[in-house]
């Protein structure tokens, strides 16, 4: 047996292929096939608010595409048991932090005059930092850039202030986003 044959690992090759395919196919249609209906509806509303906030359809599409790519790639890594024990602990911390951010986002929406843009921005930034730690061994610098791109907008205090403005233009989007998040919380998904 030569060195090439000995180093072949079909599981590793399959994982690389899955990640590569996702890189090429992270579209709304693919997301709808792989993501539950409620998450898809939240993503649709996030696209609309991003499009309107940035006044740029291409940028909104890119932000959501980056979000979908990262979520699906991490999902593939997780389902294929690619994370070591330390990384599994980071996954658990991320899940808890995401749950806290989701509950905070909904609470700020449901209870008038409680919104604190700095609190929500900090929770989202902590989620971003945990994602960077999680993917360090597995994904490329381009994936790190995607994470930064997504959170540069969604954890931005000005964006959050506009989104949560009770008389603002994004009120309807926020309502649908929070209803979806609430449903995911109730179902134990986040």
Tab-separated table of C-alpha atoms in Angstrom:
chain	number	residue	atom	x	y	z
A	1	UNK	CA	0.000	0.000	0.000
A	2	UNK	CA	1.331	3.427	-0.856
A	3	UNK	CA	0.975	6.626	1.231
A	4	UNK	CA	-1.872	7.984	-0.897
A	5	UNK	CA	-4.088	4.969	-0.254
A	6	UNK	CA	-3.311	4.918	3.460
A	7	UNK	CA	-4.222	8.574	3.982
A	8	UNK	CA	-7.577	8.301	2.222
A	9	UNK	CA	-10.500	8.924	4.561
A	10	UNK	CA	-13.954	8.707	2.989
A	11	UNK	CA	-15.686	10.369	5.946
A	12	UNK	CA	-13.349	13.350	5.756
A	13	UNK	CA	-13.811	13.524	1.996
A	14	UNK	CA	-17.602	13.390	2.346
A	15	UNK	CA	-17.507	16.152	4.949
A	16	UNK	CA	-15.381	18.331	2.672
A	17	UNK	CA	-17.781	17.690	-0.193
A	18	UNK	CA	-20.800	18.621	1.930
A	19	UNK	CA	-19.158	21.890	3.010
A	20	UNK	CA	-18.139	22.666	-0.593
A	21	UNK	CA	-21.635	21.944	-1.926
A	22	UNK	CA	-23.130	24.195	0.734
A	23	UNK	CA	-20.749	26.966	-0.251
A	24	UNK	CA	-22.117	26.833	-3.766
A	25	UNK	CA	-25.779	26.288	-2.906
A	26	UNK	CA	-26.590	28.539	0.073
A	27	UNK	CA	-29.685	29.987	-1.482
A	28	UNK	CA	-33.122	30.590	-0.062
A	29	UNK	CA	-34.464	27.488	-1.840
A	30	UNK	CA	-31.802	25.248	-0.311
A	31	UNK	CA	-32.310	26.871	3.083
A	32	UNK	CA	-36.024	26.146	2.874
A	33	UNK	CA	-35.240	22.457	2.247
A	34	UNK	CA	-32.842	22.225	5.195
A	35	UNK	CA	-34.365	24.640	7.699
A	36	UNK	CA	-37.737	24.368	9.429
A	37	UNK	CA	-40.624	26.626	8.361
A	38	UNK	CA	-40.441	28.924	11.389
A	39	UNK	CA	-36.713	29.548	10.953
A	40	UNK	CA	-37.298	30.161	7.257
A	41	UNK	CA	-39.984	32.746	8.068
A	42	UNK	CA	-37.609	34.479	10.509
A	43	UNK	CA	-34.908	34.545	7.840
A	44	UNK	CA	-37.386	36.030	5.356
A	45	UNK	CA	-38.218	38.837	7.796
A	46	UNK	CA	-34.528	39.390	8.576
A	47	UNK	CA	-33.918	39.713	4.839
A	48	UNK	CA	-36.676	42.317	4.494
A	49	UNK	CA	-35.499	44.408	7.429
A	50	UNK	CA	-31.885	44.158	6.249
A	51	UNK	CA	-32.884	45.140	2.723
A	52	UNK	CA	-34.857	48.129	3.953
A	53	UNK	CA	-32.291	49.196	6.561
A	54	UNK	CA	-29.322	49.035	4.163
A	55	UNK	CA	-31.336	50.125	1.100
A	56	UNK	CA	-29.357	47.463	-0.737
A	57	UNK	CA	-30.907	44.194	-1.937
A	58	UNK	CA	-27.502	42.712	-2.820
A	59	UNK	CA	-26.108	43.427	0.646
A	60	UNK	CA	-29.218	41.998	2.326
A	61	UNK	CA	-28.937	38.882	0.190
A	62	UNK	CA	-25.237	38.520	1.061
A	63	UNK	CA	-25.826	38.933	4.819
A	64	UNK	CA	-28.540	36.267	4.836
A	65	UNK	CA	-26.553	33.980	2.548
A	66	UNK	CA	-23.585	34.248	4.924
A	67	UNK	CA	-25.849	33.521	7.900
A	68	UNK	CA	-27.296	30.448	6.198
A	69	UNK	CA	-23.877	29.156	5.106
A	70	UNK	CA	-22.433	29.428	8.594
A	71	UNK	CA	-25.456	27.801	10.225
A	72	UNK	CA	-25.497	24.907	7.776
A	73	UNK	CA	-21.738	24.319	7.919
A	74	UNK	CA	-21.762	24.250	11.712
A	75	UNK	CA	-24.761	21.912	11.558
A	76	UNK	CA	-22.852	19.549	9.263
A	77	UNK	CA	-19.829	19.582	11.551
A	78	UNK	CA	-22.018	18.931	14.580
A	79	UNK	CA	-24.010	16.106	12.986
A	80	UNK	CA	-20.804	14.457	11.823
A	81	UNK	CA	-19.292	14.585	15.331
A	82	UNK	CA	-16.376	16.745	14.206
A	83	UNK	CA	-16.129	18.763	17.413
A	84	UNK	CA	-13.756	17.694	20.163
A	85	UNK	CA	-14.799	17.844	23.842
A	86	UNK	CA	-13.678	21.452	24.283
A	87	UNK	CA	-15.609	22.463	21.169
A	88	UNK	CA	-18.710	20.604	22.375
A	89	UNK	CA	-18.496	22.750	25.509
A	90	UNK	CA	-18.335	25.835	23.263
A	91	UNK	CA	-21.431	24.535	21.424
A	92	UNK	CA	-23.229	24.287	24.770
A	93	UNK	CA	-22.139	27.807	25.759
A	94	UNK	CA	-23.265	29.096	22.366
A	95	UNK	CA	-26.676	27.429	22.683
A	96	UNK	CA	-27.168	28.986	26.124
A	97	UNK	CA	-26.025	32.412	24.935
A	98	UNK	CA	-28.231	32.221	21.836
A	99	UNK	CA	-31.185	31.202	24.010
A	100	UNK	CA	-30.489	34.142	26.320
A	101	UNK	CA	-30.224	36.528	23.353
A	102	UNK	CA	-33.463	35.161	21.883
A	103	UNK	CA	-35.367	35.505	25.164
A	104	UNK	CA	-33.966	39.017	25.623
A	105	UNK	CA	-34.930	40.023	22.075
A	106	UNK	CA	-38.495	38.810	22.589
A	107	UNK	CA	-38.749	40.367	26.037
A	108	UNK	CA	-37.576	43.733	24.718
A	109	UNK	CA	-40.268	43.511	22.043
A	110	UNK	CA	-43.085	42.406	24.366
A	111	UNK	CA	-42.419	44.701	27.347
A	112	UNK	CA	-42.548	48.385	26.445
A	113	UNK	CA	-39.706	50.690	27.479
A	114	UNK	CA	-37.333	47.828	28.379
A	115	UNK	CA	-35.241	47.833	25.202
A	116	UNK	CA	-31.532	48.326	25.841
A	117	UNK	CA	-29.556	48.232	22.623
A	118	UNK	CA	-26.262	47.721	24.433
A	119	UNK	CA	-27.487	44.625	26.278
A	120	UNK	CA	-28.747	42.945	23.106
A	121	UNK	CA	-25.678	43.995	21.095
A	122	UNK	CA	-23.404	42.540	23.783
A	123	UNK	CA	-25.281	39.217	23.841
A	124	UNK	CA	-25.040	38.964	20.060
A	125	UNK	CA	-21.343	39.864	20.132
A	126	UNK	CA	-20.769	37.094	22.677
A	127	UNK	CA	-22.533	34.672	20.304
A	128	UNK	CA	-20.236	35.850	17.486
A	129	UNK	CA	-17.127	35.329	19.618
A	130	UNK	CA	-18.210	31.797	20.537
A	131	UNK	CA	-18.793	30.965	16.859
A	132	UNK	CA	-15.272	32.121	16.000
A	133	UNK	CA	-13.860	29.824	18.694
A	134	UNK	CA	-16.037	26.943	17.534
A	135	UNK	CA	-15.033	27.004	13.874
A	136	UNK	CA	-11.340	27.799	14.395
A	137	UNK	CA	-10.131	24.241	13.604
A	138	UNK	CA	-12.707	23.473	10.950
A	139	UNK	CA	-13.497	26.336	8.625
A	140	UNK	CA	-11.542	28.847	6.593
A	141	UNK	CA	-10.812	32.523	7.259
A	142	UNK	CA	-13.561	33.211	4.724
A	143	UNK	CA	-16.063	31.646	7.143
A	144	UNK	CA	-14.731	33.855	9.926
A	145	UNK	CA	-15.349	36.789	7.603
A	146	UNK	CA	-18.924	35.615	7.045
A	147	UNK	CA	-19.539	35.524	10.790
A	148	UNK	CA	-18.149	39.043	11.141
A	149	UNK	CA	-20.251	40.223	8.208
A	150	UNK	CA	-23.481	38.911	9.726
A	151	UNK	CA	-22.847	40.245	13.207
A	152	UNK	CA	-21.487	43.580	11.971
A	153	UNK	CA	-25.093	44.348	11.057
A	154	UNK	CA	-27.214	42.364	13.499
A	155	UNK	CA	-25.193	43.318	16.610
A	156	UNK	CA	-24.914	46.972	15.560
A	157	UNK	CA	-26.491	49.257	18.175
A	158	UNK	CA	-27.836	51.665	15.540
A	159	UNK	CA	-29.474	48.825	13.613
A	160	UNK	CA	-30.984	47.430	16.812
A	161	UNK	CA	-32.265	50.881	17.804
A	162	UNK	CA	-33.998	51.297	14.463
A	163	UNK	CA	-35.397	47.761	14.587
A	164	UNK	CA	-36.828	48.245	18.086
A	165	UNK	CA	-38.136	51.781	17.555
A	166	UNK	CA	-41.768	51.407	18.730
A	167	UNK	CA	-43.006	53.882	16.116
A	168	UNK	CA	-40.414	52.927	13.506
A	169	UNK	CA	-40.838	51.477	10.058
A	170	UNK	CA	-39.559	48.032	11.083
A	171	UNK	CA	-42.205	47.335	13.725
A	172	UNK	CA	-44.085	44.802	11.565
A	173	UNK	CA	-40.875	42.919	10.726
A	174	UNK	CA	-39.844	42.848	14.378
A	175	UNK	CA	-43.248	41.497	15.372
A	176	UNK	CA	-42.950	38.584	12.926
A	177	UNK	CA	-39.330	37.924	13.899
A	178	UNK	CA	-40.202	37.839	17.606
A	179	UNK	CA	-43.272	35.661	17.021
A	180	UNK	CA	-41.031	33.186	15.186
A	181	UNK	CA	-38.338	33.314	17.862
A	182	UNK	CA	-40.990	32.782	20.524
A	183	UNK	CA	-42.237	29.715	18.664
A	184	UNK	CA	-38.694	28.310	18.435
A	185	UNK	CA	-38.207	28.976	22.153
A	186	UNK	CA	-41.508	27.249	22.991
A	187	UNK	CA	-40.506	24.230	20.884
A	188	UNK	CA	-37.090	24.081	22.564
A	189	UNK	CA	-35.257	24.613	19.284
A	190	UNK	CA	-33.342	27.580	20.692
